[in-house]
Every structure is written in C-alpha cells, then in structure tokens.
Coordinates of C-alpha atoms and ligand atoms in Angstrom, one line a residue:
M1 CA -9.3 -12.3 23.3
L2 CA -11.7 -9.8 24.4
L3 CA -13.1 -7.8 21.0
C4 CA -11.2 -4.6 21.0
H5 CA -14.6 -2.4 22.6
E6 CA -14.7 -4.6 25.5
T7 CA -11.1 -3.7 26.5
T8 CA -11.0 -1.6 29.7
A9 CA -8.4 0.8 27.6
W10 CA -11.4 1.4 25.2
A11 CA -14.1 2.5 27.6
R12 CA -11.4 5.0 28.8
L13 CA -10.3 6.2 25.4
Q14 CA -14.3 6.9 24.7
A15 CA -14.3 9.3 28.2
H16 CA -11.0 10.6 27.3
W17 CA -12.3 11.9 24.1
R18 CA -15.5 13.1 25.0
Q19 CA -14.3 14.3 28.3
E20 CA -10.7 16.1 27.5
V21 CA -10.1 15.6 23.3
R22 CA -13.4 16.9 21.9
A23 CA -12.8 20.3 23.0
I24 CA -9.0 20.6 22.1
D25 CA -7.6 23.7 20.3
L26 CA -4.3 22.7 18.9
C27 CA -3.3 25.8 18.8
A28 CA -3.5 27.0 22.5
Q29 CA -1.7 23.1 23.2
F30 CA 1.5 24.1 21.5
E31 CA 0.8 27.8 24.1
R32 CA 0.2 25.2 27.0
D33 CA 2.9 22.4 26.2
G34 CA 6.4 23.4 25.5
D35 CA 7.2 19.9 25.0
R36 CA 4.7 19.3 23.3
L37 CA 6.6 19.1 19.6
T38 CA 9.3 17.2 20.8
A39 CA 6.7 14.1 22.4
L40 CA 5.0 14.5 19.2
S41 CA 7.4 13.5 16.4
Q42 CA 10.3 11.4 15.8
R43 CA 13.1 10.4 13.1
A44 CA 12.5 6.7 11.8
P45 CA 14.9 5.6 9.4
H46 CA 14.9 7.6 6.2
L47 CA 12.1 10.1 7.5
W48 CA 10.6 12.8 10.1
A49 CA 7.4 12.4 11.5
D50 CA 5.5 15.2 12.9
L51 CA 2.7 14.1 15.1
S52 CA 2.1 17.1 16.9
K53 CA -1.0 18.7 14.8
N54 CA -3.0 15.8 15.7
W55 CA -6.0 15.3 18.4
L56 CA -3.6 14.7 21.4
L57 CA -3.4 15.6 24.3
P58 CA -0.2 15.0 26.7
D59 CA -2.5 11.5 28.0
T60 CA -3.9 10.3 24.5
P61 CA -0.9 8.5 23.7
A62 CA -0.1 5.9 26.6
L63 CA -4.1 5.3 26.7
L64 CA -3.7 4.4 23.3
L65 CA -0.7 1.6 23.9
Q66 CA -2.6 0.6 26.5
L67 CA -5.2 -0.2 24.1
A68 CA -2.2 -1.9 21.8
R69 CA -1.5 -3.8 24.8
E70 CA -4.8 -5.1 25.4
C71 CA -5.6 -5.8 22.2
G72 CA -2.4 -8.2 21.8
V73 CA -0.8 -5.6 19.1
M74 CA 2.9 -6.6 19.7
A75 CA 2.4 -10.2 20.5
W76 CA 0.7 -10.4 16.8
R77 CA 3.6 -8.3 15.6
D78 CA 5.9 -11.4 16.8
A79 CA 4.2 -13.8 15.5
M80 CA 4.1 -12.4 12.2
F81 CA 7.6 -11.2 12.3
A82 CA 7.7 -15.3 13.8
G83 CA 6.3 -16.6 10.5
E84 CA 3.5 -18.3 12.0
A85 CA 0.0 -18.3 10.7
V86 CA -1.5 -14.7 11.0
N87 CA -3.4 -14.8 8.4
T88 CA -5.9 -17.0 9.7
T89 CA -8.6 -17.7 7.6
E90 CA -6.0 -18.8 4.9
Q91 CA -4.2 -21.0 7.0
R92 CA -0.9 -19.2 6.0
A93 CA 2.2 -16.7 7.5
A94 CA 2.3 -13.3 6.0
M95 CA 6.2 -12.7 5.4
H96 CA 6.5 -9.8 2.4
W97 CA 9.1 -8.8 5.6
L98 CA 10.9 -12.4 4.5
L99 CA 11.6 -11.2 1.1
R100 CA 13.7 -7.8 2.0
T101 CA 15.6 -10.0 5.0
P102 CA 19.5 -10.7 4.6
L103 CA 20.4 -14.6 4.5
D104 CA 21.8 -13.9 7.9
G105 CA 18.5 -12.5 9.3
G106 CA 19.5 -9.0 9.2
R107 CA 18.5 -6.1 11.9
L108 CA 15.8 -9.4 13.1
A109 CA 18.7 -11.7 14.0
G110 CA 18.8 -12.7 17.3
S111 CA 15.4 -10.9 17.8
A112 CA 13.1 -13.0 19.9
P113 CA 10.7 -13.8 16.5
Q114 CA 14.0 -14.9 14.7
R115 CA 14.7 -17.5 17.6
R116 CA 11.3 -18.4 17.0
W117 CA 11.8 -19.3 13.0
D118 CA 11.8 -22.9 12.7
A119 CA 12.8 -24.4 9.1
S120 CA 10.5 -23.3 7.1
V121 CA 11.0 -20.5 7.6
R122 CA 14.5 -20.7 7.1
E123 CA 14.6 -22.6 3.8
A124 CA 11.7 -19.8 2.9
L125 CA 14.7 -17.1 3.1
R126 CA 17.3 -19.4 1.2
E127 CA 14.7 -19.1 -1.5
V128 CA 13.6 -15.7 -1.2
D129 CA 17.7 -15.2 -1.9
E130 CA 17.9 -17.7 -4.9
T131 CA 14.7 -16.1 -6.6
L132 CA 16.2 -12.5 -5.9
Q133 CA 19.5 -13.5 -7.4
A134 CA 17.2 -14.9 -10.7
M135 CA 15.0 -11.6 -10.8
L136 CA 18.4 -9.0 -10.6
R137 CA 20.2 -11.4 -13.0
L138 CA 17.3 -11.4 -15.0
A139 CA 16.5 -7.1 -15.0
E140 CA 20.5 -6.8 -15.7
Q141 CA 20.2 -9.3 -19.0
V142 CA 17.0 -6.5 -19.9
R143 CA 19.0 -3.8 -19.2
S144 CA 21.8 -4.7 -21.1
D145 CA 19.8 -5.8 -24.0
G146 CA 19.8 -2.8 -26.3
S147 CA 16.7 -4.7 -28.4
I148 CA 15.1 -4.4 -25.9
T149 CA 13.2 -0.9 -25.7
D150 CA 9.6 -1.3 -24.1
V151 CA 8.5 -3.6 -20.7
V152 CA 4.9 -3.8 -21.1
H153 CA 4.3 -5.1 -17.1
I154 CA 0.4 -6.6 -17.2
G155 CA -1.0 -7.1 -13.7
I156 CA -4.1 -5.3 -10.8
G157 CA -3.7 -4.7 -8.0
G158 CA -1.0 -5.5 -5.9
S159 CA 0.3 -7.1 -8.5
Y160 CA 1.2 -3.8 -10.2
L161 CA -0.1 -0.7 -8.1
G162 CA 3.5 -1.4 -5.8
P163 CA 5.5 -1.3 -8.8
E164 CA 4.0 1.1 -10.4
V165 CA 4.5 3.9 -7.5
V166 CA 8.2 2.7 -7.1
V167 CA 8.7 2.4 -10.8
Q168 CA 7.6 6.3 -10.4
A169 CA 8.7 7.3 -7.6
L170 CA 12.5 6.3 -8.8
Q171 CA 11.8 7.5 -12.1
G172 CA 15.3 10.0 -11.6
L173 CA 17.4 6.8 -11.7
A174 CA 15.3 5.3 -14.8
H175 CA 16.2 7.9 -17.2
G176 CA 17.0 6.8 -20.1
G177 CA 16.2 3.3 -19.4
K178 CA 13.4 0.7 -20.9
R179 CA 10.5 2.4 -21.0
I180 CA 8.2 0.8 -18.0
H181 CA 4.1 0.6 -19.3
F182 CA 1.3 -0.9 -16.9
V183 CA -1.5 -2.1 -17.6
A184 CA -4.4 -3.5 -15.4
N185 CA -7.9 -2.5 -16.6
V186 CA -9.9 -4.8 -18.1
D187 CA -11.0 -1.9 -20.7
G188 CA -8.9 -2.4 -24.0
A189 CA -8.5 1.3 -24.1
E190 CA -5.6 0.7 -21.4
I191 CA -3.9 -2.0 -23.4
G192 CA -4.3 -1.2 -26.8
S193 CA -3.4 2.6 -26.2
V194 CA -0.3 0.7 -24.7
L195 CA 0.8 -1.7 -27.3
R196 CA -0.2 0.8 -30.6
P197 CA 3.3 2.6 -30.9
L198 CA 5.5 -0.6 -30.2
R199 CA 7.3 -2.7 -31.9
M200 CA 6.7 -6.9 -31.1
Q201 CA 10.6 -7.2 -31.8
A202 CA 11.9 -4.6 -28.9
T203 CA 9.1 -5.6 -26.8
L204 CA 9.2 -7.7 -23.3
F205 CA 6.1 -8.3 -21.6
L206 CA 5.7 -9.6 -17.6
V207 CA 2.5 -11.2 -17.0
A208 CA 1.9 -10.2 -13.3
S209 CA 0.0 -12.5 -11.0
K210 CA -0.5 -14.4 -7.7
S211 CA -2.8 -16.8 -8.6
F212 CA -2.8 -16.6 -12.4
T213 CA -6.4 -16.4 -12.6
T214 CA -7.6 -13.0 -12.3
A215 CA -9.9 -12.7 -15.2
E216 CA -8.5 -8.6 -16.4
T217 CA -4.8 -10.1 -16.5
M218 CA -5.5 -12.9 -18.2
M219 CA -7.5 -11.3 -20.7
N220 CA -4.8 -8.3 -21.0
A221 CA -2.1 -11.2 -21.5
H222 CA -3.7 -13.1 -23.7
A223 CA -4.8 -9.7 -26.2
A224 CA -0.9 -9.0 -25.8
R225 CA 0.2 -12.3 -26.8
D226 CA -2.2 -11.9 -30.0
W227 CA -1.4 -8.9 -30.5
F228 CA 2.7 -10.5 -30.3
L229 CA 2.0 -13.2 -32.8
A230 CA -0.3 -11.0 -34.9
Q231 CA 3.3 -8.6 -35.4
G232 CA 5.2 -11.2 -36.8
G233 CA 6.4 -13.3 -33.2
S234 CA 5.5 -17.3 -32.9
E235 CA 4.8 -20.0 -29.9
E236 CA 8.4 -21.4 -31.8
A237 CA 10.9 -21.1 -29.0
A238 CA 14.1 -21.2 -31.8
H239 CA 12.0 -18.5 -33.5
P240 CA 13.9 -15.2 -32.7
H241 CA 10.8 -13.7 -31.8
S242 CA 9.2 -15.9 -29.2
I243 CA 6.8 -16.5 -26.4
A244 CA 9.5 -17.7 -24.2
R245 CA 11.7 -14.7 -25.3
H246 CA 9.1 -11.7 -25.1
F247 CA 6.5 -12.7 -22.2
V248 CA 7.7 -13.6 -18.5
A249 CA 5.9 -14.8 -15.7
L250 CA 5.2 -13.1 -12.2
T251 CA 3.6 -15.9 -10.4
A252 CA 3.0 -18.3 -7.4
Q253 CA 1.4 -20.7 -9.6
P254 CA 4.0 -21.5 -12.3
E255 CA 1.9 -24.3 -13.9
A256 CA -0.5 -21.5 -15.0
A257 CA 2.4 -19.8 -16.5
A258 CA 2.8 -22.9 -18.6
R259 CA -0.4 -23.6 -19.3
F260 CA -0.8 -19.8 -21.1
G261 CA 2.4 -20.7 -22.9
I262 CA 5.0 -18.8 -21.2
T263 CA 8.5 -20.9 -20.2
R264 CA 10.3 -18.5 -18.0
T265 CA 8.5 -17.6 -14.5
L266 CA 10.1 -15.9 -11.3
G267 CA 7.8 -17.5 -8.1
F268 CA 6.6 -16.7 -5.2
R269 CA 4.7 -18.2 -2.3
D270 CA 1.4 -18.1 -1.1
W271 CA 2.7 -16.8 1.9
V272 CA 3.0 -12.9 -0.4
G273 CA 0.5 -11.3 0.2
G274 CA -0.9 -9.9 -3.0
R275 CA -0.7 -6.3 -1.8
Y276 CA 2.5 -6.6 -0.2
S277 CA 4.1 -8.0 -3.2
L278 CA 6.4 -5.8 -4.9
W279 CA 9.3 -7.1 -2.8
S280 CA 8.8 -9.7 -4.5
A281 CA 9.5 -11.1 -7.8
I282 CA 6.4 -9.0 -9.1
G283 CA 9.0 -6.0 -8.6
L284 CA 10.8 -6.9 -11.6
P285 CA 9.6 -3.9 -13.3
I286 CA 11.1 -1.8 -10.5
A287 CA 14.6 -3.8 -10.9
I288 CA 14.9 -3.5 -14.6
A289 CA 14.0 0.3 -14.8
V290 CA 16.5 1.2 -11.9
G291 CA 18.9 -2.0 -11.7
A292 CA 19.9 -4.5 -8.9
Q293 CA 21.7 -1.8 -6.8
A294 CA 19.0 0.1 -6.6
F295 CA 16.8 -2.6 -5.9
R296 CA 18.6 -3.7 -3.0
A297 CA 18.8 -0.2 -1.8
L298 CA 14.5 -0.5 -1.4
L299 CA 14.5 -4.0 0.1
A300 CA 17.4 -2.6 2.4
G301 CA 15.1 0.6 3.4
A302 CA 12.2 -1.7 4.0
H303 CA 14.3 -3.5 6.6
E304 CA 15.3 -1.1 8.7
M305 CA 11.7 0.0 9.0
D306 CA 11.1 -4.0 9.4
A307 CA 13.7 -3.9 12.1
H308 CA 12.3 -0.3 14.0
F309 CA 8.7 -2.1 14.1
L310 CA 10.2 -4.9 15.8
A311 CA 12.4 -3.2 18.2
A312 CA 11.1 0.4 19.3
A313 CA 10.2 1.3 22.4
P314 CA 6.8 1.9 22.1
E315 CA 7.1 5.2 22.8
A316 CA 9.2 5.6 20.0
N317 CA 6.7 2.9 17.2
L318 CA 6.8 5.0 14.4
P319 CA 4.3 2.3 12.8
L320 CA 2.8 1.7 16.3
R321 CA 1.8 5.1 17.3
L322 CA 0.5 6.0 13.7
G323 CA -1.6 2.8 13.3
L324 CA -3.0 3.2 16.8
M325 CA -3.8 7.1 15.4
D326 CA -5.6 5.4 12.8
V327 CA -7.9 3.8 15.5
W328 CA -8.4 6.8 17.5
Y329 CA -9.2 9.0 14.0
R330 CA -12.0 6.2 13.5
D331 CA -13.1 4.9 16.5
F332 CA -13.6 7.1 19.0
C333 CA -13.4 11.2 17.2
G334 CA -15.4 9.1 14.4
L335 CA -13.4 10.4 11.3
A336 CA -14.5 8.5 8.3
S337 CA -11.4 8.7 6.3
R338 CA -8.3 10.3 5.7
C339 CA -6.8 12.6 2.9
I340 CA -3.0 11.2 1.7
A341 CA -1.6 14.4 0.1
P342 CA 2.1 13.4 -1.3
Y343 CA 3.5 17.0 -1.6
S344 CA 5.5 15.1 -4.2
H345 CA 5.5 14.1 -8.0
G346 CA 6.8 11.0 -8.2
L347 CA 4.4 10.0 -4.7
R348 CA 1.1 10.8 -7.1
R349 CA 0.7 7.3 -7.5
L350 CA 0.7 6.6 -3.9
P351 CA -2.6 7.5 -2.9
A352 CA -4.1 4.7 -5.4
Y353 CA -1.5 1.7 -3.5
L354 CA -2.5 2.9 -0.1
Q355 CA -6.7 2.5 -0.7
Q356 CA -5.3 -1.0 -1.9
L357 CA -3.2 -1.5 1.3
E358 CA -5.6 0.3 4.1
M359 CA -9.0 -0.7 2.5
E360 CA -8.5 -4.0 1.1
S361 CA -6.6 -5.0 3.8
N362 CA -8.6 -3.7 7.0
G363 CA -12.4 -3.2 5.1
K364 CA -13.9 -5.7 7.2
G365 CA -16.8 -6.3 9.5
V366 CA -15.4 -9.6 11.7
T367 CA -12.1 -10.6 13.3
R368 CA -10.4 -13.9 12.7
E369 CA -12.2 -15.3 14.3
G370 CA -15.4 -15.0 12.0
R371 CA -16.8 -12.4 15.7
P372 CA -18.8 -9.9 14.1
L373 CA -17.0 -6.3 15.5
H374 CA -19.4 -4.3 16.4
V375 CA -16.1 -0.9 15.6
P376 CA -16.1 1.0 12.8
T377 CA -12.3 -0.1 11.1
A378 CA -10.5 1.3 7.8
P379 CA -11.5 4.9 7.3
V380 CA -11.8 5.7 3.4
I381 CA -8.4 6.3 1.8
W382 CA -8.6 9.0 -0.5
G383 CA -5.5 11.7 -1.9
E384 CA -4.0 13.4 -4.7
P385 CA -0.5 14.8 -5.0
G386 CA 0.0 18.7 -4.3
T387 CA -0.2 21.5 -4.6
N388 CA -2.4 20.2 -7.3
G389 CA -4.9 19.1 -4.4
Q390 CA -4.8 22.9 -3.4
H391 CA -6.9 23.5 -6.4
A392 CA -9.1 20.2 -5.9
F393 CA -10.8 19.8 -2.4
F394 CA -8.2 21.8 -0.1
Q395 CA -11.4 23.9 -0.1
M396 CA -13.6 20.7 1.9
L397 CA -10.6 20.1 3.9
H398 CA -10.8 24.1 5.2
Q399 CA -14.3 24.7 5.3
G400 CA -16.4 21.7 5.2
Q401 CA -18.3 20.2 7.1
D402 CA -16.5 17.3 7.5
V403 CA -13.1 17.0 9.6
V404 CA -10.6 14.6 7.7
P405 CA -7.3 13.3 8.9
V406 CA -4.6 15.0 6.5
E407 CA -1.2 13.2 5.8
F408 CA 1.2 15.1 4.3
I409 CA 4.4 13.8 2.5
A410 CA 7.2 15.4 1.1
V411 CA 11.4 15.3 0.9
R412 CA 13.8 17.1 1.8
E413 CA 15.8 16.9 -0.8
P414 CA 14.5 18.1 -4.2
G415 CA 16.8 15.8 -6.0
G416 CA 14.6 15.4 -9.8
S417 CA 12.8 18.8 -9.4
L418 CA 14.0 22.3 -9.6
P419 CA 15.5 23.9 -7.1
G420 CA 13.0 26.7 -6.9
H421 CA 9.7 24.6 -7.4
H422 CA 10.5 22.0 -5.0
H423 CA 10.9 24.6 -2.3
D424 CA 7.6 26.4 -3.1
L425 CA 6.4 22.8 -3.6
V426 CA 7.1 22.2 0.3
V427 CA 6.8 25.3 2.1
N428 CA 3.5 24.9 0.3
A429 CA 2.7 21.6 2.1
V430 CA 3.5 23.3 5.8
A431 CA 1.8 26.4 5.0
Q432 CA -1.0 23.9 4.5
A433 CA -0.5 22.3 7.6
R434 CA -0.6 25.1 9.3
A435 CA -3.7 26.3 7.9
L436 CA -5.8 23.6 8.8
M437 CA -5.0 23.7 12.5
A438 CA -5.1 27.6 13.1
G439 CA -8.1 27.9 10.6
S440 CA -9.1 31.5 9.9
S441 CA -11.3 34.3 12.2
A442 CA -12.3 36.4 8.9
S443 CA -15.5 38.8 9.8
E444 CA -17.0 37.6 6.9
P445 CA -18.7 34.1 7.4
H446 CA -17.4 32.9 4.2
R447 CA -14.0 33.3 4.8
R448 CA -14.2 32.0 7.8
S449 CA -11.7 28.5 8.5
P450 CA -12.9 26.8 11.5
G451 CA -9.4 25.8 12.7
N452 CA -8.8 22.6 14.4
R453 CA -8.3 20.2 12.2
P454 CA -6.3 17.4 12.3
S455 CA -2.6 16.3 10.1
T456 CA 0.8 14.3 10.0
F457 CA 3.6 15.6 8.4
V458 CA 5.9 12.8 7.0
L459 CA 8.9 14.3 5.8
L460 CA 11.7 12.0 3.6
D461 CA 15.0 12.8 3.4
R462 CA 15.0 12.1 0.0
L463 CA 13.2 10.3 -2.3
D464 CA 16.1 7.3 -3.3
P465 CA 14.8 3.4 -3.1
A466 CA 16.0 3.2 0.6
A467 CA 13.3 5.9 1.7
L468 CA 10.7 4.8 -0.5
G469 CA 11.1 0.9 0.5
A470 CA 11.2 2.3 4.3
L471 CA 8.2 4.5 3.8
I472 CA 5.8 2.1 2.5
A473 CA 6.8 -0.6 5.2
L474 CA 6.2 2.0 7.4
Y475 CA 2.6 2.0 6.2
E476 CA 2.8 -2.0 5.5
H477 CA 3.3 -2.3 9.2
R478 CA 0.8 1.0 9.9
V479 CA -1.9 -1.3 8.8
F480 CA -1.3 -4.2 10.9
V481 CA -1.2 -2.6 14.1
S482 CA -5.0 -0.8 13.5
G483 CA -5.7 -4.9 12.2
A484 CA -4.4 -6.6 15.3
V485 CA -6.3 -3.9 17.1
W486 CA -9.1 -4.4 16.0
G487 CA -9.0 -8.1 16.0
I488 CA -8.6 -8.7 12.0
N489 CA -6.8 -10.9 9.6
S490 CA -5.3 -8.1 7.4
F491 CA -3.9 -10.7 4.4
D492 CA -7.1 -12.0 3.3
Q493 CA -9.6 -10.2 1.1
W494 CA -12.6 -12.5 0.3
G495 CA -15.1 -9.8 0.3
V496 CA -14.0 -9.0 -3.4
E497 CA -15.1 -13.0 -4.9
L498 CA -18.6 -11.6 -4.8
G499 CA -18.0 -9.4 -7.5
K500 CA -15.9 -11.8 -9.8
C501 CA -18.9 -14.8 -8.9
L502 CA -21.7 -12.7 -9.9
A503 CA -19.6 -11.3 -13.5
R504 CA -19.6 -15.1 -14.0
D505 CA -23.2 -15.1 -13.8
L506 CA -24.3 -12.7 -15.6
F507 CA -21.8 -14.1 -18.3
E508 CA -23.1 -17.3 -18.3
R509 CA -26.5 -15.8 -17.8
E510 CA -25.6 -13.8 -20.8
R511 CA -25.6 -17.6 -23.1
S512 CA -28.1 -19.3 -21.5
G513 CA -30.4 -16.4 -22.0
N514 CA -32.3 -17.3 -18.4
W515 CA -32.6 -14.6 -16.5
D516 CA -35.2 -16.2 -13.6
G517 CA -34.0 -14.4 -10.5
V518 CA -32.2 -11.3 -11.5
D519 CA -33.9 -7.8 -10.1
P520 CA -35.3 -5.8 -12.5
S521 CA -32.4 -3.0 -12.3
T522 CA -30.3 -5.5 -13.3
R523 CA -31.7 -6.9 -16.2
A524 CA -32.8 -3.7 -17.5
L525 CA -29.0 -2.7 -17.7
M526 CA -27.9 -5.9 -19.1
V527 CA -31.0 -5.0 -21.6
Q528 CA -29.5 -1.4 -21.9
L529 CA -26.1 -3.0 -22.6
G530 CA -28.1 -4.9 -26.0
V531 CA -28.1 -8.3 -24.4
Ligands
F6P601 O1 -8.6 -7.2 -6.0 C1 -8.9 -8.4 -5.1 C2 -6.7 -9.0 -5.9 O2 -6.8 -10.4 -5.2 C3 -6.0 -8.7 -5.0 O3 -5.3 -8.5 -3.1 C4 -5.0 -9.0 -5.3 O4 -3.9 -8.0 -5.8 C5 -4.9 -8.5 -7.1 O5 -6.7 -9.0 -7.1 C6 -4.6 -8.9 -8.3 O6 -4.4 -10.8 -8.1 P1 -3.3 -11.5 -8.8 O7 -2.5 -11.1 -8.2 O8 -3.7 -12.6 -8.5 O9 -3.8 -11.4 -10.3

C-alpha cells in the first residue's frame, strides 16, 4: 500500500490547494455557485451538517474522495465492520460498533462486511447482548434502590470521558435520580471533595478500568475503599454494607477486580478500545442516570450512524466527508488545530472527549506497519462551549494570525433550556459562523476582521439519547477515516506508555536514592519536591 503522500490524489490535492483553493473567497463562492449550500450540506441520522462555509471548491470533494479510494479507506472501513484485526499492533478487532448492533445484525444485516462475520464475531454479538442485559438489569435495580443516593464512577481517559459527556448531556432525563459523580485525576483533592459530603451507606462505587491497572484509577479505588471501611463499611460479604454490595467493577480484567475484592463485575472484551467504550459496561453510570430505555436509544442512534457510514454513497457519507476534510485542512491547507464549539451546556465536555478520541487515536507518526509518516496527522483539538468561547478565544479566531477551523455543534430544539435563552444561544452560533466567513472591512485596522475563516455547522435535531449516540458515532468514524487515509492504527496508544514508565522510574529512584543518569532539570525538580 502506498503511503498517503505517495498517491496520485495527494499530488492533485496539493496542486488544487496551491493553484485554486488558497485564494478562495467564501462569500464570493456563494454568489458564483447557487448550488453551493445544497452540494455542501446534508442530513445524516438525527442531524443536519453544513459544510458550505469551508475552504472547498466544487472540485475539492471529488479529489478528496479519490484520495480515500487510493488509500483504501472504504476497504479498511469494511474490514472494521467485518470484525477483522484492524488494530494491527495489538492484533485485535475494533468492534465498538458491535456494542450497539442488535442481535439480528440490525441495519448491518446483509451488508458485505456482515456477511464476512465469522463465528467469533457472531459469538461476540451474543456475549454483548448478554452483558447489555445484565448491565441494564443492574442499572434498573440501582435506580429503584432508595437506599442509594450517590454513585461514584472512578475511571480516567476513555473509562470516564464518554460516560461523563453522556450523563451531562442527558441530565434532563436523569433529573431526580441518583447523583452521579466522576473521579478521574490522581489529585486527591478530586476524590476528597467528592467523598466528603457522602454517606457510605448510600453510596455505590463503580471502578471503571479496561486494564484494571491504571495507576490513577487504582489509587482512587483504594482511597474509596479505605474511606468506605473507615465509615463503617465491611469486607464481610454478609455485612449489610459490604464491599460486595457497594462496589462494582467495569473491566476487561475480572480476575484483577476480584483480587481487589470486588465480586460484582460487568465485563467487556479487549476489542473494545478505551476511548470507544461508553457503549459497553463502562456505560453503566449512563444507564443508572437515564434508565435502560434511554440507554438502548443511545445505542440505536449510534447504530443508525454506523449503517449510514457503511451504506451511504461516498458523496453523501458524512463521516467520510468530515474525515477527509480533516486531512484536507491538516495536510494541504496547513491548519494545525480545530476548535470544537458546542453551543450547548449539556455538551460542555464534548471538546475534552473529542480531544482524547482524536488526539489519542491519530496523534501518531508511523503507519500500521511501522513505516514513518512524512505528513502531519491529528490536529490539536480544543474548545469550550459557546457562548462562553465568544468571551475567551473568539477574538483570536476572528483576528488572530492563525486560521483555525471551527466546528459549531448546536441543537435545534430547546430541550431543557429556557426557550428565549436557547434561541439566543443558537442564533449566536449562526452569527459567529457568519462573522468568521464574512469578516469586517472597518476603516480602522484594529476593528477589521479578515473573514474567510472556515467553519462547519452541525445541528442536532434535539439533545436526546438517539441524537447523542449518532453524534458520537459520527466522530468515532470521522477519526477512523482520517486515520485510514494516513495509514494509522487509530486503536492503539503506545505513546502513553513512556510517561507512565518514567514516573515509575522516579518513584523507584526516590526509594533507592540512585539518581545516576537523571538530567539536572528533573533532579532539581525532585529536589524542589523535597526528594
Ligand atoms: O490514556 C491511556 C489509556 O490507556 C486510555 O487509552 C484509556 O482510556 C485510559 O488510559 C484508561 O485505561 P483503563 O480503562 O485501562 O484504566
């Protein structure tokens, strides 16, 4: 397989950018091309996407689709949905899509990849269904257990970001239910502030860790257990407030959970990637917050997006179009970051979730086969909810020297917002997208905004479980597309190991007193810490 930059399409796109698109005038494009909006916007499950304010000319999408074909993107997509080992460095499948697939295959049934499912995939689907039923039963038990008022979810990275985003976004459905708390950071201030107001008797702990080895999660889980016992809890299973009753493990390593002393475990397999796991047992806090029916609706919305990604024609395949546009901005337009601006309080943690999804999936420099990449890959993903961002960093987006594509995500229906407030919110988002494109030609330089700044507008029909599931699945597949163009394995994360290893080394040196070979800066910092 050629490296992406060795393809014919890549050279054509470079020329296209240099000779035509670099000088694009977005406003003029709308005047010249009456079909621009139609050609560059579309429906997809539970949402509408407007790509027309992006640096795209009429020929750009076709050239990008040719790049996808030459990089084998659709073949890799089909391999993922066929349950093949697309996670090449760990020899695993990446079947987060299976977690939301109905037992009968649902909308994937009869598709070419589904016909390639072997017995292991069919067995995995049965296992997924069993675990889902067990998880939903447990969730409903907790929801109806009046003695439990608080649920503390302990996890980090993909073992908490997804559940946190969804629980917050669906807060309207969770009203009056259990209070769900998330603890991730190893900074004891976080778990301390969560535990302080709680009552041991009324608290359920969820220890969420795929590996059940992550240092932060283990340290926090031990702190929770120590607190629980100090408050009168017991390790005796027969005790009314036992570890067994008040702790549940969500992990791919049930034996490790048992060694910790947790006997209630909801499991999942290693083909669930950490940052793709909210659909699995890791999603228990979601089901506790919103109930079984809403959790199934979340899965169904994601499944609809899966089917769209698999079946929609390339020209109207939204994950494909967005993923290709991410490559376009990163490698041809030279834009090194993307701003996520969710105009929705409920989606306020979406930027943080997408940071891990995109930067941990595609922030890499070698291909699946270990060959060095000669082109930039994942952009820096950052952002804050609107309208807050308008009072923080939109100044730079409008008048700064760096162009940053902005992703507006808004919700058509007010949901839990106050109607007047919601209308102001979404009109502000529309106005900001327009201002980025149109700019201003004020006479005084300091009032001038260059304009011509690109943005994408995603409008969810409503902030309900199905639309949220579709949105998150859209981003999962979009990241897959750009990774597939770059030839990256988007499902491993070897880069996080070095930092963990060097932290362990410092702890060991602290114990041994041997600082040979440690650079002066590191040594001085440890001295500053009193070591
Ligand atoms: O950041 C590294 C990472 O492995 C993530 O991929 C993962 O989501 C997180 O740490 C937590 O891992 P675990 O679920 O195994 O505790």
